[in-house]
PDB file of C-alpha atoms and ligand atoms in Angstrom:
ATOM      1  CA  UNK Q1375       8.339 -15.480  -8.195  1.00 94.00           C
ATOM      2  CA  UNK Q1376      10.205 -17.445  -5.580  1.00 97.00           C
ATOM      3  CA  UNK Q1377       7.603 -18.262  -2.917  1.00 98.00           C
ATOM      4  CA  UNK Q1378       8.859 -20.519  -0.167  1.00 98.00           C
ATOM      5  CA  UNK Q1379       7.368 -21.946   3.015  1.00 98.00           C
ATOM      6  CA  UNK Q1380       9.897 -22.251   5.823  1.00 98.00           C
ATOM      7  CA  UNK Q1381       8.490 -24.955   8.063  1.00 98.00           C
ATOM      8  CA  UNK Q1382       9.349 -26.461  11.426  1.00 98.00           C
ATOM      9  CA  UNK Q1383       8.365 -26.622  15.089  1.00 98.00           C
ATOM     10  CA  UNK Q1384       8.673 -23.643  17.439  1.00 98.00           C
ATOM     11  CA  UNK Q1385      12.357 -23.078  18.193  1.00 98.00           C
ATOM     12  CA  UNK Q1386      13.608 -24.772  15.010  1.00 98.00           C
ATOM     13  CA  UNK Q1387      15.343 -21.586  13.848  1.00 98.00           C
ATOM     14  CA  UNK Q1388      12.823 -20.337  11.262  1.00 98.00           C
ATOM     15  CA  UNK Q1389      13.131 -16.688  12.291  1.00 97.00           C
ATOM     16  CA  UNK Q1390      16.942 -16.750  12.330  1.00 97.00           C
ATOM     17  CA  UNK Q1391      17.186 -18.484   8.970  1.00 98.00           C
ATOM     18  CA  UNK Q1392      14.478 -16.264   7.434  1.00 98.00           C
ATOM     19  CA  UNK Q1393      16.594 -13.191   8.119  1.00 98.00           C
ATOM     20  CA  UNK Q1394      19.488 -14.700   6.195  1.00 98.00           C
ATOM     21  CA  UNK Q1395      17.268 -15.940   3.348  1.00 98.00           C
ATOM     22  CA  UNK Q1396      15.563 -12.577   2.773  1.00 98.00           C
ATOM     23  CA  UNK Q1397      18.920 -10.856   2.683  1.00 98.00           C
ATOM     24  CA  UNK Q1398      20.556 -13.263   0.238  1.00 98.00           C
ATOM     25  CA  UNK Q1399      17.574 -13.774  -2.092  1.00 98.00           C
ATOM     26  CA  UNK Q1400      15.874 -10.415  -1.620  1.00 97.00           C
ATOM     27  CA  UNK Q1401      12.535 -11.875  -0.590  1.00 98.00           C
ATOM     28  CA  UNK Q1402       9.672 -10.416   1.433  1.00 98.00           C
ATOM     29  CA  UNK Q1403       9.327 -12.023   4.871  1.00 98.00           C
ATOM     30  CA  UNK Q1404       5.834 -12.881   6.118  1.00 98.00           C
ATOM     31  CA  UNK Q1405       5.972 -14.210   9.677  1.00 98.00           C
ATOM     32  CA  UNK Q1406       2.472 -14.568  11.123  1.00 98.00           C
ATOM     33  CA  UNK Q1407       3.897 -14.721  14.670  1.00 98.00           C
ATOM     34  CA  UNK Q1408       5.711 -11.392  14.099  1.00 98.00           C
ATOM     35  CA  UNK Q1409       2.580  -9.861  12.549  1.00 98.00           C
ATOM     36  CA  UNK Q1410       0.471 -10.898  15.546  1.00 98.00           C
ATOM     37  CA  UNK Q1411       3.088  -9.535  17.968  1.00 97.00           C
ATOM     38  CA  UNK Q1412       3.054  -6.222  16.069  1.00 97.00           C
ATOM     39  CA  UNK Q1413      -0.748  -6.047  16.347  1.00 97.00           C
ATOM     40  CA  UNK Q1414      -0.437  -6.855  20.034  1.00 96.00           C
ATOM     41  CA  UNK Q1415       2.102  -4.110  20.699  1.00 97.00           C
ATOM     42  CA  UNK Q1416      -0.049  -1.618  18.776  1.00 98.00           C
ATOM     43  CA  UNK Q1417      -3.130  -2.676  20.750  1.00 98.00           C
ATOM     44  CA  UNK Q1418      -5.297  -3.360  17.683  1.00 97.00           C
ATOM     45  CA  UNK Q1419      -8.541  -5.364  17.920  1.00 97.00           C
ATOM     46  CA  UNK Q1420      -6.858  -8.182  16.003  1.00 97.00           C
ATOM     47  CA  UNK Q1421      -3.973  -8.179  18.484  1.00 97.00           C
ATOM     48  CA  UNK Q1422      -6.305  -8.274  21.492  1.00 97.00           C
ATOM     49  CA  UNK Q1423      -8.219 -11.135  19.942  1.00 97.00           C
ATOM     50  CA  UNK Q1424      -5.073 -13.132  19.135  1.00 98.00           C
ATOM     51  CA  UNK Q1425      -3.462 -12.626  22.541  1.00 97.00           C
ATOM     52  CA  UNK Q1426      -5.449 -15.232  24.447  1.00 95.00           C
ATOM     53  CA  UNK Q1427      -4.481 -17.904  21.938  1.00 97.00           C
ATOM     54  CA  UNK Q1428      -0.837 -16.856  21.809  1.00 97.00           C
ATOM     55  CA  UNK Q1429      -0.473 -16.699  25.588  1.00 94.00           C
ATOM     56  CA  UNK Q1430      -1.514 -20.330  25.884  1.00 92.00           C
ATOM     57  CA  UNK Q1431       0.444 -21.505  22.863  1.00 95.00           C
ATOM     58  CA  UNK Q1432      -2.719 -22.352  20.919  1.00 97.00           C
ATOM     59  CA  UNK Q1433      -3.398 -21.509  17.289  1.00 98.00           C
ATOM     60  CA  UNK Q1434      -5.278 -18.347  16.353  1.00 98.00           C
ATOM     61  CA  UNK Q1435      -8.385 -19.327  14.286  1.00 98.00           C
ATOM     62  CA  UNK Q1436      -7.616 -20.020  10.623  1.00 98.00           C
ATOM     63  CA  UNK Q1437      -9.843 -17.326   9.104  1.00 98.00           C
ATOM     64  CA  UNK Q1438      -8.159 -14.606  11.167  1.00 98.00           C
ATOM     65  CA  UNK Q1439      -4.673 -15.735  10.121  1.00 98.00           C
ATOM     66  CA  UNK Q1440      -5.604 -16.164   6.465  1.00 98.00           C
ATOM     67  CA  UNK Q1441      -7.222 -12.692   6.345  1.00 97.00           C
ATOM     68  CA  UNK Q1442      -4.121 -11.134   7.880  1.00 98.00           C
ATOM     69  CA  UNK Q1443      -1.795 -12.847   5.362  1.00 98.00           C
ATOM     70  CA  UNK Q1444      -4.055 -11.864   2.464  1.00 97.00           C
ATOM     71  CA  UNK Q1445      -3.932  -8.208   3.597  1.00 97.00           C
ATOM     72  CA  UNK Q1446      -0.146  -8.352   3.962  1.00 97.00           C
ATOM     73  CA  UNK Q1447       0.334  -9.761   0.448  1.00 96.00           C
ATOM     74  CA  UNK Q1448      -2.019  -7.135  -1.008  1.00 95.00           C
ATOM     75  CA  UNK Q1449      -0.286  -4.217   0.679  1.00 96.00           C
ATOM     76  CA  UNK Q1450       3.182  -5.394  -0.441  1.00 96.00           C
ATOM     77  CA  UNK Q1451       4.499  -3.876  -3.654  1.00 91.00           C
ATOM     78  CA  UNK Q1452       6.299  -5.865  -6.354  1.00 93.00           C
ATOM     79  CA  UNK Q1453       8.729  -8.397  -4.855  1.00 96.00           C
ATOM     80  CA  UNK Q1454      10.925 -11.308  -5.991  1.00 96.00           C
ATOM     81  CA  UNK Q1455       8.913 -13.623  -3.780  1.00 97.00           C
ATOM     82  CA  UNK Q1456       7.687 -14.310  -0.277  1.00 98.00           C
ATOM     83  CA  UNK Q1457       9.121 -16.392   2.484  1.00 98.00           C
ATOM     84  CA  UNK Q1458       6.304 -17.664   4.689  1.00 98.00           C
ATOM     85  CA  UNK Q1459       7.477 -18.319   8.248  1.00 98.00           C
ATOM     86  CA  UNK Q1460       5.132 -19.892  10.806  1.00 98.00           C
ATOM     87  CA  UNK Q1461       2.422 -20.098   8.154  1.00 98.00           C
ATOM     88  CA  UNK Q1462       0.628 -22.228   7.012  1.00 98.00           C
ATOM     89  CA  UNK Q1463       0.182 -24.041  10.327  1.00 98.00           C
ATOM     90  CA  UNK Q1464      -2.917 -26.091   9.433  1.00 98.00           C
ATOM     91  CA  UNK Q1465      -3.935 -27.917   6.261  1.00 98.00           C
ATOM     92  CA  UNK Q1466      -6.834 -25.473   5.930  1.00 98.00           C
ATOM     93  CA  UNK Q1467      -4.365 -22.558   5.938  1.00 98.00           C
ATOM     94  CA  UNK Q1468      -2.230 -24.349   3.319  1.00 98.00           C
ATOM     95  CA  UNK Q1469      -5.255 -24.817   1.062  1.00 98.00           C
ATOM     96  CA  UNK Q1470      -6.277 -21.178   1.505  1.00 98.00           C
ATOM     97  CA  UNK Q1471      -2.735 -20.026   0.693  1.00 98.00           C
ATOM     98  CA  UNK Q1472      -2.722 -22.107  -2.495  1.00 98.00           C
ATOM     99  CA  UNK Q1473      -6.010 -20.559  -3.604  1.00 97.00           C
ATOM    100  CA  UNK Q1474      -4.743 -17.095  -2.805  1.00 95.00           C
ATOM    101  CA  UNK Q1475      -1.422 -17.509  -4.644  1.00 96.00           C
ATOM    102  CA  UNK Q1476      -2.839 -19.434  -7.599  1.00 95.00           C
ATOM    103  CA  UNK Q1477      -5.282 -16.562  -8.224  1.00 93.00           C
ATOM    104  CA  UNK Q1478      -2.226 -14.350  -8.610  1.00 92.00           C
ATOM    105  CA  UNK Q1479      -0.376 -16.947 -10.651  1.00 94.00           C
ATOM    106  CA  UNK Q1480       2.452 -17.175  -8.157  1.00 95.00           C
ATOM    107  CA  UNK Q1481       2.320 -20.637  -6.526  1.00 97.00           C
ATOM    108  CA  UNK Q1482       4.530 -21.957  -3.729  1.00 98.00           C
ATOM    109  CA  UNK Q1483       7.777 -23.304  -5.222  1.00 98.00           C
ATOM    110  CA  UNK Q1484       8.737 -25.410  -2.243  1.00 98.00           C
ATOM    111  CA  UNK Q1485       8.602 -26.058   1.464  1.00 98.00           C
ATOM    112  CA  UNK Q1486      11.823 -26.277   3.469  1.00 98.00           C
ATOM    113  CA  UNK Q1487      11.325 -28.107   6.759  1.00 98.00           C
ATOM    114  CA  UNK Q1488      13.793 -27.705   9.623  1.00 98.00           C
ATOM    115  CA  UNK Q1489      13.960 -30.860  11.729  1.00 98.00           C
ATOM    116  CA  UNK Q1490      14.964 -30.534  15.386  1.00 98.00           C
ATOM    117  CA  UNK Q1491      14.221 -32.944  18.240  1.00 97.00           C
ATOM    118  CA  UNK Q1492      11.943 -31.967  21.118  1.00 97.00           C
ATOM    119  CA  UNK Q1493      14.570 -31.741  23.891  1.00 97.00           C
ATOM    120  CA  UNK Q1494      16.676 -29.348  21.799  1.00 97.00           C
ATOM    121  CA  UNK Q1495      13.579 -27.262  20.971  1.00 98.00           C
ATOM    122  CA  UNK Q1496      12.677 -26.829  24.637  1.00 97.00           C
ATOM    123  CA  UNK Q1497      16.255 -25.818  25.492  1.00 97.00           C
ATOM    124  CA  UNK Q1498      16.391 -23.269  22.667  1.00 97.00           C
ATOM    125  CA  UNK Q1499      12.998 -21.718  23.442  1.00 97.00           C
ATOM    126  CA  UNK Q1500      13.782 -21.334  27.166  1.00 97.00           C
ATOM    127  CA  UNK Q1501      17.090 -19.711  26.262  1.00 97.00           C
ATOM    128  CA  UNK Q1502      15.339 -17.359  23.807  1.00 97.00           C
ATOM    129  CA  UNK Q1503      12.786 -16.561  26.538  1.00 96.00           C
ATOM    130  CA  UNK Q1504      15.516 -14.902  28.601  1.00 96.00           C
ATOM    131  CA  UNK Q1505      15.792 -12.133  26.018  1.00 96.00           C
ATOM    132  CA  UNK Q1506      12.687 -12.301  23.794  1.00 93.00           C
ATOM    133  CA  UNK Q1507      10.314 -11.080  26.497  1.00 92.00           C
ATOM    134  CA  UNK Q1508       7.738 -13.485  25.041  1.00 92.00           C
ATOM    135  CA  UNK Q1509       5.471 -15.013  27.707  1.00 90.00           C
ATOM    136  CA  UNK Q1510       5.081 -18.109  25.538  1.00 95.00           C
ATOM    137  CA  UNK Q1511       8.879 -18.659  25.583  1.00 96.00           C
ATOM    138  CA  UNK Q1512       9.227 -18.680  29.357  1.00 95.00           C
ATOM    139  CA  UNK Q1513       6.875 -21.304  30.701  1.00 95.00           C
ATOM    140  CA  UNK Q1514       7.649 -25.003  30.218  1.00 96.00           C
ATOM    141  CA  UNK Q1515       3.959 -26.011  30.167  1.00 96.00           C
ATOM    142  CA  UNK Q1516       3.214 -23.445  27.427  1.00 95.00           C
ATOM    143  CA  UNK Q1517       6.241 -24.531  25.416  1.00 97.00           C
ATOM    144  CA  UNK Q1518       5.154 -28.159  25.670  1.00 97.00           C
ATOM    145  CA  UNK Q1519       1.664 -27.183  24.550  1.00 97.00           C
ATOM    146  CA  UNK Q1520       3.096 -25.363  21.503  1.00 98.00           C
ATOM    147  CA  UNK Q1521       5.050 -28.486  20.547  1.00 98.00           C
ATOM    148  CA  UNK Q1522       1.938 -30.653  21.081  1.00 98.00           C
ATOM    149  CA  UNK Q1523      -0.177 -28.317  18.920  1.00 98.00           C
ATOM    150  CA  UNK Q1524       2.552 -28.430  16.265  1.00 98.00           C
ATOM    151  CA  UNK Q1525       2.507 -32.225  16.200  1.00 98.00           C
ATOM    152  CA  UNK Q1526      -1.279 -32.505  16.103  1.00 98.00           C
ATOM    153  CA  UNK Q1527      -2.273 -29.635  13.803  1.00 98.00           C
ATOM    154  CA  UNK Q1528       0.793 -28.471  11.908  1.00 98.00           C
ATOM    155  CA  UNK Q1529       2.720 -31.635  11.000  1.00 98.00           C
ATOM    156  CA  UNK Q1530       0.011 -32.711   8.496  1.00 98.00           C
ATOM    157  CA  UNK Q1531       0.929 -29.594   6.482  1.00 98.00           C
ATOM    158  CA  UNK Q1532       4.268 -31.277   5.628  1.00 98.00           C
ATOM    159  CA  UNK Q1533       2.348 -34.163   4.062  1.00 98.00           C
ATOM    160  CA  UNK Q1534       0.236 -31.667   2.095  1.00 98.00           C
ATOM    161  CA  UNK Q1535       3.377 -30.305   0.378  1.00 98.00           C
ATOM    162  CA  UNK Q1536       5.024 -33.728   0.113  1.00 98.00           C
ATOM    163  CA  UNK Q1537       2.073 -34.878  -1.992  1.00 98.00           C
ATOM    164  CA  UNK Q1538       2.705 -31.939  -4.320  1.00 97.00           C
ATOM    165  CA  UNK Q1539       6.375 -32.931  -4.498  1.00 98.00           C
ATOM    166  CA  UNK Q1540       7.417 -29.655  -2.895  1.00 98.00           C
ATOM    167  CA  UNK Q1541       8.868 -30.909   0.377  1.00 98.00           C
ATOM    168  CA  UNK Q1542      12.544 -30.772   1.421  1.00 98.00           C
ATOM    169  CA  UNK Q1543      13.677 -31.657   4.941  1.00 98.00           C
ATOM    170  CA  UNK Q1544      16.861 -30.259   6.471  1.00 98.00           C
ATOM    171  CA  UNK Q1545      18.532 -31.344   9.708  1.00 98.00           C
ATOM    172  CA  UNK Q1546      18.200 -28.210  11.839  1.00 98.00           C
ATOM    173  CA  UNK Q1547      21.005 -28.829  14.329  1.00 98.00           C
ATOM    174  CA  UNK Q1548      24.438 -27.318  13.698  1.00 97.00           C
ATOM    175  CA  UNK Q1549      25.828 -23.825  13.275  1.00 98.00           C
ATOM    176  CA  UNK Q1550      23.555 -21.129  11.824  1.00 98.00           C
ATOM    177  CA  UNK Q1551      25.802 -20.830   8.753  1.00 98.00           C
ATOM    178  CA  UNK Q1552      26.010 -24.567   8.229  1.00 98.00           C
ATOM    179  CA  UNK Q1553      22.200 -24.865   8.215  1.00 98.00           C
ATOM    180  CA  UNK Q1554      21.891 -21.781   6.032  1.00 98.00           C
ATOM    181  CA  UNK Q1555      24.287 -23.404   3.542  1.00 98.00           C
ATOM    182  CA  UNK Q1556      21.971 -26.403   3.243  1.00 98.00           C
ATOM    183  CA  UNK Q1557      18.923 -24.139   2.875  1.00 98.00           C
ATOM    184  CA  UNK Q1558      20.685 -22.143   0.152  1.00 98.00           C
ATOM    185  CA  UNK Q1559      21.423 -25.351  -1.772  1.00 98.00           C
ATOM    186  CA  UNK Q1560      17.711 -26.181  -1.791  1.00 98.00           C
ATOM    187  CA  UNK Q1561      16.660 -22.648  -2.774  1.00 98.00           C
ATOM    188  CA  UNK Q1562      19.206 -22.533  -5.594  1.00 98.00           C
ATOM    189  CA  UNK Q1563      17.578 -25.628  -7.072  1.00 97.00           C
ATOM    190  CA  UNK Q1564      14.096 -24.082  -6.782  1.00 96.00           C
ATOM    191  CA  UNK Q1565      15.057 -20.845  -8.528  1.00 90.00           C
TER     192      UNK Q1565
HETATM  193  P1  AMP X1797       5.425 -17.974  16.364  1.00 75.12           P
HETATM  194  O1  AMP X1797       6.141 -16.688  16.566  1.00 75.12           O
HETATM  195  O2  AMP X1797       5.402 -18.422  14.943  1.00 75.12           O
HETATM  196  O3  AMP X1797       5.911 -19.060  17.298  1.00 75.12           O
HETATM  197  O4  AMP X1797       3.901 -17.715  16.740  1.00 75.12           O
HETATM  198  C1  AMP X1797       3.518 -17.296  18.051  1.00 75.12           C
HETATM  199  C2  AMP X1797       2.038 -17.581  18.262  1.00 75.12           C
HETATM  200  O5  AMP X1797       1.260 -16.829  17.299  1.00 75.12           O
HETATM  201  C3  AMP X1797       1.611 -19.028  18.049  1.00 75.12           C
HETATM  202  O6  AMP X1797       1.818 -19.836  19.203  1.00 75.12           O
HETATM  203  C4  AMP X1797       0.129 -18.856  17.729  1.00 75.12           C
HETATM  204  O7  AMP X1797      -0.631 -18.574  18.879  1.00 75.12           O
HETATM  205  C5  AMP X1797       0.143 -17.593  16.861  1.00 75.12           C
HETATM  206  N1  AMP X1797       0.334 -17.909  15.430  1.00 75.12           N
HETATM  207  C6  AMP X1797       1.385 -17.567  14.653  1.00 75.12           C
HETATM  208  N2  AMP X1797       1.239 -18.022  13.398  1.00 75.12           N
HETATM  209  C7  AMP X1797       0.059 -18.695  13.371  1.00 75.12           C
HETATM  210  C8  AMP X1797      -0.653 -19.398  12.373  1.00 75.12           C
HETATM  211  N3  AMP X1797      -0.168 -19.523  11.124  1.00 75.12           N
HETATM  212  N4  AMP X1797      -1.834 -19.962  12.714  1.00 75.12           N
HETATM  213  C9  AMP X1797      -2.337 -19.836  13.959  1.00 75.12           C
HETATM  214  N5  AMP X1797      -1.724 -19.187  14.957  1.00 75.12           N
HETATM  215  C10 AMP X1797      -0.527 -18.614  14.680  1.00 75.12           C
END
């Protein structure tokens, strides 16, 4: 099983690169942001609960996210592996994911971190906001809060995987194909 965490701040290109990775390596994509947005559009209780956090750019409580990922893994049939995008976003989520995957004997093979500086992130997110329709992509204060939350709560997750010798950083500025080439090189070594 090729289970990979695609890591990076909001706007780093995780969604774009995930699409290319799942196609080339035939992996199952699990994006917690996408899952929450689906719940929101379907008006589920989970979606309503998550909305107030998402609108402000804050993190949805860990237990809610972990439960949702657990359900998604369980309802997925046999796959070559999972690509986790936007998850884990706290050390507690990373620990819970390890427990969950170790039980199934399918641990995380590696984390690929996309590195992009803050000014570039803000530019990209505002540009995406013109077409994404996402409220959290259109307001500078909310975008800045998302980046702040990333630095305070999510960055320690990189250290968690570094300690396990599973961390690979990639410079996330350049053409989509150029960055994908570097990601592919890392994945080919993990296989
Ligand atoms: P994203 O599409 O990954 O930028 O996620 C959009 C929003 O969904 C985030 O700002 C959070 O409010 C929420 N969210 C997504 N993934 C997580 C997660 N792993 N933990 C907590 N909240 C999350």
